[in-house]
Tab-separated table of C-alpha atoms in Angstrom:
chain	number	residue	atom	x	y	z
A	1	MET	CA	111.293	-91.675	-98.805
A	2	LYS	CA	111.325	-91.650	-102.615
A	3	VAL	CA	108.608	-89.841	-104.559
A	4	ILE	CA	107.516	-89.356	-108.148
A	5	GLN	CA	106.487	-85.772	-108.902
A	6	CYS	CA	103.960	-85.359	-111.706
A	7	GLY	CA	103.958	-81.885	-113.264
A	8	LEU	CA	106.924	-79.530	-113.627
A	9	GLY	CA	105.088	-76.314	-114.469
A	10	LEU	CA	104.698	-73.157	-112.367
A	11	MET	CA	103.758	-74.915	-109.097
A	12	GLY	CA	105.995	-77.813	-110.060
A	13	ARG	CA	108.989	-75.519	-109.573
A	14	ALA	CA	107.891	-74.817	-105.995
A	15	TRP	CA	107.595	-78.517	-105.224
A	16	ILE	CA	110.987	-79.334	-106.758
A	17	ASN	CA	112.492	-76.715	-104.438
A	18	THR	CA	110.585	-78.168	-101.484
A	19	VAL	CA	111.672	-81.753	-102.122
A	20	GLN	CA	115.285	-80.772	-102.777
A	21	ALA	CA	115.343	-78.866	-99.468
A	22	SER	CA	113.979	-81.855	-97.513
A	23	SER	CA	116.257	-84.174	-95.537
A	24	ASN	CA	113.620	-86.944	-95.567
A	25	VAL	CA	112.285	-86.989	-99.140
A	26	GLU	CA	114.018	-87.337	-102.493
A	27	PHE	CA	112.994	-87.934	-106.098
A	28	ALA	CA	112.698	-91.401	-107.561
A	29	ALA	CA	111.472	-89.867	-110.807
A	30	LEU	CA	109.576	-86.933	-112.288
A	31	VAL	CA	106.831	-86.746	-114.906
A	32	GLU	CA	106.204	-84.001	-117.474
A	33	VAL	CA	104.205	-84.318	-120.697
A	34	ASP	CA	105.852	-81.274	-122.316
A	35	ALA	CA	109.395	-82.084	-123.439
A	36	ALA	CA	110.514	-78.444	-123.494
A	37	THR	CA	109.360	-77.888	-119.913
A	38	ALA	CA	111.070	-81.112	-118.815
A	39	GLN	CA	114.354	-80.011	-120.387
A	40	LYS	CA	114.082	-76.536	-118.863
A	41	ARG	CA	113.493	-77.877	-115.338
A	42	ALA	CA	116.318	-80.400	-115.674
A	43	GLN	CA	118.736	-77.591	-116.469
A	44	GLU	CA	117.284	-75.231	-113.876
A	45	PHE	CA	117.436	-77.673	-110.949
A	46	GLY	CA	120.222	-80.027	-111.986
A	47	LEU	CA	117.839	-82.952	-112.467
A	48	ASP	CA	118.859	-86.130	-114.280
A	49	PRO	CA	116.944	-85.987	-117.608
A	50	ALA	CA	116.854	-89.798	-117.638
A	51	LEU	CA	114.583	-89.682	-114.553
A	52	ILE	CA	111.971	-87.456	-116.224
A	53	TYR	CA	109.243	-89.538	-117.867
A	54	PRO	CA	106.382	-88.549	-120.197
A	55	SER	CA	103.729	-90.323	-118.088
A	56	LEU	CA	103.213	-91.642	-114.572
A	57	GLU	CA	102.680	-95.135	-115.985
A	58	ALA	CA	106.121	-95.009	-117.611
A	59	ALA	CA	107.711	-93.834	-114.371
A	60	LEU	CA	105.955	-96.543	-112.335
A	61	ALA	CA	107.247	-99.187	-114.728
A	62	ALA	CA	110.819	-97.919	-114.454
A	63	VAL	CA	111.395	-97.011	-110.783
A	64	LYS	CA	110.359	-97.960	-107.274
A	65	ALA	CA	108.771	-95.199	-105.197
A	66	ASP	CA	107.020	-94.637	-101.876
A	67	GLY	CA	104.608	-91.909	-102.954
A	68	VAL	CA	103.410	-89.546	-105.683
A	69	ILE	CA	103.218	-85.742	-105.631
A	70	ASP	CA	100.574	-84.537	-108.095
A	71	VAL	CA	101.197	-81.006	-109.397
A	72	THR	CA	99.267	-81.409	-112.650
A	73	PRO	CA	96.311	-79.215	-113.721
A	74	PRO	CA	93.058	-80.084	-111.884
A	75	ALA	CA	91.564	-81.884	-114.892
A	76	ALA	CA	94.337	-84.516	-114.651
A	77	HIS	CA	94.069	-85.182	-110.916
A	78	GLN	CA	91.669	-88.122	-111.121
A	79	ALA	CA	93.775	-90.024	-113.660
A	80	ILE	CA	97.019	-89.401	-111.740
A	81	SER	CA	95.430	-90.287	-108.394
A	82	PHE	CA	93.864	-93.482	-109.729
A	83	ALA	CA	97.132	-94.663	-111.315
A	84	ALA	CA	99.058	-93.993	-108.106
A	85	MET	CA	96.539	-95.567	-105.741
A	86	ASP	CA	96.084	-98.609	-107.985
A	87	ALA	CA	99.857	-99.059	-107.654
A	88	GLY	CA	99.531	-98.768	-103.866
A	89	LEU	CA	101.309	-95.415	-103.713
A	90	PRO	CA	100.054	-92.627	-101.386
A	91	VAL	CA	99.300	-89.310	-103.081
A	92	LEU	CA	100.082	-85.749	-102.044
A	93	SER	CA	97.992	-83.647	-104.428
A	94	GLU	CA	98.032	-79.958	-105.174
A	95	LYS	CA	94.676	-78.317	-104.612
A	96	PRO	CA	91.976	-78.457	-105.759
A	97	LEU	CA	91.313	-82.136	-105.068
A	98	ALA	CA	89.929	-82.279	-108.623
A	99	GLY	CA	88.534	-80.040	-111.332
A	100	THR	CA	84.953	-81.292	-110.962
A	101	ARG	CA	82.744	-82.445	-108.122
A	102	ALA	CA	82.366	-85.886	-109.736
A	103	ASP	CA	86.133	-86.360	-110.088
A	104	ALA	CA	86.710	-85.275	-106.478
A	105	ARG	CA	84.133	-87.740	-105.172
A	106	ALA	CA	85.652	-90.483	-107.323
A	107	ILE	CA	89.114	-89.881	-105.816
A	108	VAL	CA	87.701	-90.130	-102.283
A	109	ALA	CA	85.890	-93.348	-103.207
A	110	LYS	CA	89.103	-94.797	-104.666
A	111	SER	CA	91.056	-93.907	-101.507
A	112	ASP	CA	88.343	-95.520	-99.371
A	113	GLN	CA	88.258	-98.596	-101.597
A	114	THR	CA	92.025	-99.118	-101.770
A	115	GLY	CA	92.881	-97.909	-98.278
A	116	VAL	CA	95.666	-95.802	-99.828
A	117	LEU	CA	96.323	-92.340	-98.390
A	118	HIS	CA	95.403	-89.333	-100.504
A	119	MET	CA	96.004	-85.894	-99.003
A	120	VAL	CA	95.620	-82.385	-100.422
A	121	THR	CA	98.092	-79.509	-100.110
A	122	GLN	CA	95.999	-76.841	-98.402
A	123	ASN	CA	99.172	-74.903	-97.666
A	124	TYR	CA	97.408	-71.718	-96.542
A	125	ARG	CA	96.459	-73.455	-93.277
A	126	TYR	CA	100.077	-73.990	-92.344
A	127	THR	CA	101.556	-70.524	-92.094
A	128	PRO	CA	102.355	-68.420	-89.014
A	129	LEU	CA	99.428	-66.145	-89.914
A	130	ALA	CA	96.816	-68.910	-90.138
A	131	GLN	CA	98.147	-70.697	-87.055
A	132	THR	CA	97.996	-67.434	-85.067
A	133	ILE	CA	94.377	-66.829	-86.090
A	134	LYS	CA	93.490	-70.416	-85.226
A	135	ARG	CA	95.191	-70.201	-81.823
A	136	VAL	CA	93.394	-66.964	-80.834
A	137	LEU	CA	89.964	-68.228	-81.927
A	138	GLN	CA	90.491	-71.671	-80.386
A	139	SER	CA	91.482	-70.160	-77.039
A	140	GLY	CA	87.892	-68.999	-76.523
A	141	ASP	CA	89.123	-65.599	-75.342
A	142	LEU	CA	86.903	-63.782	-77.836
A	143	GLY	CA	83.902	-66.055	-77.330
A	144	ASP	CA	81.568	-67.433	-79.970
A	145	ILE	CA	82.035	-66.302	-83.565
A	146	GLY	CA	78.879	-64.730	-84.988
A	147	ALA	CA	80.051	-63.386	-88.340
A	148	VAL	CA	83.098	-63.363	-90.603
A	149	SER	CA	83.963	-60.947	-93.397
A	150	VAL	CA	86.644	-61.878	-95.948
A	151	ARG	CA	87.981	-59.494	-98.620
A	152	PHE	CA	90.372	-60.647	-101.336
A	153	PHE	CA	91.619	-58.589	-104.284
A	154	LYS	CA	94.507	-59.535	-106.599
A	155	GLY	CA	95.335	-59.128	-110.286
A	156	PRO	CA	97.678	-61.957	-111.342
A	157	HIS	CA	98.303	-62.713	-115.024
A	158	PHE	CA	99.101	-66.428	-114.896
A	159	GLY	CA	98.292	-67.542	-118.401
A	160	GLY	CA	97.597	-71.230	-118.945
A	161	PHE	CA	94.608	-73.211	-117.702
A	162	ARG	CA	93.446	-70.616	-115.165
A	163	ASP	CA	92.692	-68.142	-117.936
A	164	GLU	CA	90.294	-70.669	-119.482
A	165	MET	CA	88.405	-71.741	-116.330
A	166	ASP	CA	84.713	-70.829	-115.949
A	167	TYR	CA	85.175	-69.607	-112.357
A	168	PRO	CA	88.929	-69.123	-111.782
A	169	LEU	CA	88.616	-67.002	-108.633
A	170	ILE	CA	86.383	-69.422	-106.763
A	171	VAL	CA	87.635	-72.794	-107.996
A	172	ASP	CA	91.371	-72.090	-108.020
A	173	MET	CA	91.900	-69.347	-105.400
A	174	ALA	CA	88.947	-68.778	-103.079
A	175	LEU	CA	89.123	-72.510	-102.414
A	176	HIS	CA	92.078	-71.639	-100.151
A	177	HIS	CA	90.000	-69.104	-98.216
A	178	PHE	CA	86.995	-71.443	-98.055
A	179	ASP	CA	89.235	-74.153	-96.619
A	180	MET	CA	90.610	-71.688	-94.071
A	181	LEU	CA	87.035	-70.795	-93.080
A	182	ARG	CA	86.266	-74.445	-92.352
A	183	TYR	CA	89.521	-74.690	-90.393
A	184	PHE	CA	89.024	-71.491	-88.368
A	185	LEU	CA	85.343	-72.119	-87.592
A	186	ASN	CA	85.749	-75.860	-87.083
A	187	ALA	CA	82.454	-76.140	-88.973
A	188	ASP	CA	81.033	-76.623	-92.453
A	189	PRO	CA	78.611	-74.519	-94.512
A	190	VAL	CA	74.963	-75.543	-94.488
A	191	SER	CA	73.765	-72.949	-97.007
A	192	VAL	CA	75.518	-70.805	-99.613
A	193	TYR	CA	74.437	-68.087	-102.013
A	194	GLY	CA	76.593	-66.209	-104.467
A	195	LYS	CA	76.865	-63.981	-107.497
A	196	SER	CA	79.794	-63.975	-109.929
A	197	TRP	CA	80.734	-61.617	-112.752
A	198	ASN	CA	83.588	-60.683	-115.044
A	199	PRO	CA	84.624	-57.000	-115.275
A	200	PRO	CA	85.021	-55.667	-118.833
A	201	TRP	CA	88.807	-55.386	-118.449
A	202	SER	CA	89.242	-58.983	-117.233
A	203	TRP	CA	91.838	-61.156	-119.006
A	204	TYR	CA	90.053	-64.326	-117.829
A	205	LYS	CA	87.552	-66.169	-119.998
A	206	GLY	CA	85.419	-67.041	-116.965
A	207	ASP	CA	84.091	-64.969	-114.052
A	208	ALA	CA	86.981	-63.567	-112.013
A	209	SER	CA	84.936	-61.636	-109.414
A	210	ALA	CA	82.345	-62.821	-106.906
A	211	ALA	CA	80.388	-62.159	-103.717
A	212	VAL	CA	79.309	-65.091	-101.521
A	213	THR	CA	77.276	-65.470	-98.341
A	214	ALA	CA	77.570	-68.729	-96.406
A	215	HIS	CA	75.777	-69.942	-93.273
A	216	PHE	CA	77.837	-72.386	-91.205
A	217	SER	CA	76.784	-75.220	-88.911
A	218	SER	CA	78.326	-73.296	-85.988
A	219	GLY	CA	75.823	-70.471	-86.517
A	220	ALA	CA	78.390	-68.092	-88.012
A	221	VAL	CA	77.477	-66.167	-91.171
A	222	VAL	CA	80.256	-65.446	-93.667
A	223	ASN	CA	80.444	-62.740	-96.326
A	224	TYR	CA	83.178	-63.261	-98.935
A	225	THR	CA	84.009	-60.654	-101.576
A	226	GLY	CA	86.823	-61.026	-104.065
A	227	SER	CA	88.341	-60.399	-107.452
A	228	TRP	CA	91.240	-61.986	-109.322
A	229	CYS	CA	91.435	-59.164	-111.844
A	230	SER	CA	91.747	-56.235	-109.433
A	231	GLN	CA	93.396	-53.114	-110.810
A	232	GLY	CA	94.811	-51.729	-107.558
A	233	GLN	CA	94.862	-51.560	-103.744
A	234	GLU	CA	95.421	-55.297	-103.549
A	235	THR	CA	95.129	-57.402	-100.415
A	236	SER	CA	97.643	-60.082	-99.507
A	237	TRP	CA	97.137	-63.594	-100.876
A	238	ASN	CA	95.760	-64.570	-97.472
A	239	ALA	CA	92.999	-61.911	-97.800
A	240	ASP	CA	91.818	-59.473	-95.133
A	241	TRP	CA	89.547	-60.896	-92.412
A	242	ARG	CA	87.183	-59.698	-89.676
A	243	PHE	CA	85.751	-62.057	-87.040
A	244	GLU	CA	82.842	-60.596	-85.053
A	245	CYS	CA	82.808	-62.436	-81.716
A	246	ALA	CA	80.805	-62.296	-78.473
A	247	ASN	CA	83.658	-60.717	-76.518
A	248	GLY	CA	85.426	-58.676	-79.183
A	249	VAL	CA	86.800	-58.655	-82.697
A	250	LEU	CA	89.760	-60.235	-84.480
A	251	THR	CA	90.925	-58.602	-87.702
A	252	VAL	CA	93.610	-59.433	-90.244
A	253	GLN	CA	95.014	-56.794	-92.572
A	254	ASP	CA	98.158	-57.015	-94.677
A	255	ASP	CA	99.039	-60.319	-92.960
A	256	ARG	CA	98.965	-58.769	-89.470
A	257	VAL	CA	96.580	-59.950	-86.743
A	258	TYR	CA	94.793	-57.586	-84.330
A	259	VAL	CA	92.344	-58.142	-81.476
A	260	GLN	CA	90.103	-55.787	-79.527
A	261	HIS	CA	88.087	-56.866	-76.488
A	262	LEU	CA	84.690	-55.721	-75.320
A	263	THR	CA	84.921	-54.054	-71.915
A	264	GLY	CA	81.367	-52.927	-71.168
A	265	LEU	CA	78.749	-50.245	-71.866
A	266	GLU	CA	78.771	-46.467	-71.495
A	267	ASP	CA	75.728	-44.224	-71.234
A	268	HIS	CA	75.740	-41.349	-73.717
A	269	GLY	CA	72.564	-39.318	-73.205
A	270	GLY	CA	70.451	-42.392	-72.555
A	271	VAL	CA	71.964	-44.403	-75.390
A	272	HIS	CA	74.365	-47.135	-74.341
A	273	PHE	CA	77.412	-47.816	-76.482
A	274	THR	CA	79.873	-50.683	-76.162
A	275	THR	CA	83.355	-49.871	-74.887
A	276	HIS	CA	86.566	-51.624	-75.826
A	277	ASP	CA	90.179	-51.900	-74.804
A	278	ALA	CA	92.996	-50.775	-77.100
A	279	LEU	CA	93.491	-52.493	-80.442
A	280	THR	CA	96.383	-54.923	-79.949
A	281	GLU	CA	98.563	-56.620	-82.538
A	282	VAL	CA	99.091	-60.331	-81.916
A	283	PRO	CA	102.640	-61.650	-82.545
A	284	LEU	CA	102.705	-64.424	-85.137
A	285	VAL	CA	103.470	-67.900	-83.829
A	286	PRO	CA	106.843	-69.240	-84.987
A	287	MET	CA	106.898	-72.270	-87.281
A	288	GLU	CA	110.013	-74.249	-88.195
A	289	LEU	CA	108.276	-75.642	-91.292
A	290	GLN	CA	105.404	-73.998	-93.100
A	291	ALA	CA	103.289	-74.189	-96.260
A	292	GLN	CA	104.642	-76.768	-98.761
A	293	ALA	CA	107.535	-77.766	-96.494
A	294	TYR	CA	105.117	-78.463	-93.638
A	295	LEU	CA	102.826	-80.510	-95.867
A	296	LEU	CA	105.671	-82.526	-97.369
A	297	HIS	CA	106.897	-83.410	-93.877
A	298	GLU	CA	103.340	-84.275	-92.819
A	299	PHE	CA	103.046	-86.541	-95.882
A	300	TYR	CA	106.361	-88.178	-94.949
A	301	GLU	CA	105.156	-88.748	-91.360
A	302	ALA	CA	101.828	-90.147	-92.587
A	303	VAL	CA	103.493	-92.601	-94.985
A	304	THR	CA	106.383	-93.711	-92.777
A	305	ASN	CA	104.815	-93.522	-89.302
A	306	GLY	CA	101.087	-93.820	-89.998
A	307	ARG	CA	100.219	-90.410	-88.561
A	308	THR	CA	96.879	-88.986	-89.704
A	309	PRO	CA	97.398	-85.778	-91.741
A	310	GLY	CA	95.194	-82.711	-91.354
A	311	THR	CA	93.990	-82.618	-94.959
A	312	PRO	CA	93.199	-86.122	-96.229
A	313	CYS	CA	90.868	-86.233	-99.221
A	314	GLN	CA	88.086	-87.546	-96.970
A	315	ASP	CA	88.084	-84.184	-95.176
A	316	ASN	CA	89.099	-82.007	-98.103
A	317	ILE	CA	86.085	-83.145	-100.111
A	318	LYS	CA	84.063	-80.878	-97.805
A	319	THR	CA	86.032	-77.866	-99.050
A	320	VAL	CA	85.467	-79.000	-102.637
A	321	GLU	CA	81.726	-79.442	-102.025
A	322	PHE	CA	81.676	-75.908	-100.558
A	323	VAL	CA	83.293	-74.549	-103.721
A	324	PHE	CA	80.995	-76.358	-106.131
A	325	ASP	CA	77.891	-75.493	-104.118
A	326	VAL	CA	78.892	-71.856	-104.611
A	327	VAL	CA	79.373	-72.463	-108.347
A	328	GLU	CA	75.929	-74.084	-108.481
A	329	SER	CA	74.458	-71.002	-106.821
A	330	PHE	CA	76.188	-68.803	-109.422
A	331	LYS	CA	74.581	-70.842	-112.185
A	332	THR	CA	71.067	-71.087	-110.721
A	333	GLY	CA	70.847	-67.722	-108.969
A	334	ALA	CA	69.441	-69.508	-105.910
A	335	PRO	CA	70.795	-70.543	-102.484
A	336	VAL	CA	72.216	-74.066	-102.229
A	337	THR	CA	71.824	-76.066	-99.034
A	338	SER	CA	74.085	-78.907	-97.943
């Protein structure tokens, strides 16, 4: 399968590595608007400079391909997606689906209209950690999920478009955690309320810290707290999690999964307290392919064998709507219902 990769920046490097490591996918061409970046990547990865074009349209006119990988900034996703789908080429797009709600909806409409596959790289779903959490919750061993607490604190200095975004934490990063929530709960939010702010030391133009409460269709209530300009005691990129369930608790800290089961009640001077078994660490499930490699192979299987991927744009739009409902709540100071 031959693909055209659009965007050779920071995440573009990761996708070049992923494609070059694949036995099923190879480059037909690459696209980069910045000549210096194109030259740098060609030298770094041994790419043929003649196969790096300044626009997707130029690449489409010069080579034959089976798909497009979009690793451009979110503001460019609609234009790239439209050009690819109009040419009949399936798209594997970096998250977010688009930089605005309107652009995201337009991409879904275009995919529906053309019948061309468009899927989003929600790579955080496809790691041993996420698959272990999903397996434990899906087993039903812990019972119904009543509440979820998510804590995320990091302080990355990316530079570039993220520094200029109005809500970088929520739109570019918490989107991963929001998508994982939908995946773990097998449900969608019906009401969200949030508050965002920017600490005085923040290097972001927009709000890099936030607290969000979301009510899900399953009945679970989620509290999300995070910052992308934290100054210490950071969590992992996956965040720390706590699932309060009918029969016990599942927690995630420093990318390790623990469960504790309810065992009964004990009488202490007329007051009954719950009792539990020992806190147990859950071994992570093994995965031959994960993250970008998993998604690239899933894209390959979808294009060549017609298999339905887990994150087509028609599903991923629900994650995007979740994100922009939260942003709307930030702006209005009021809850937003779906």
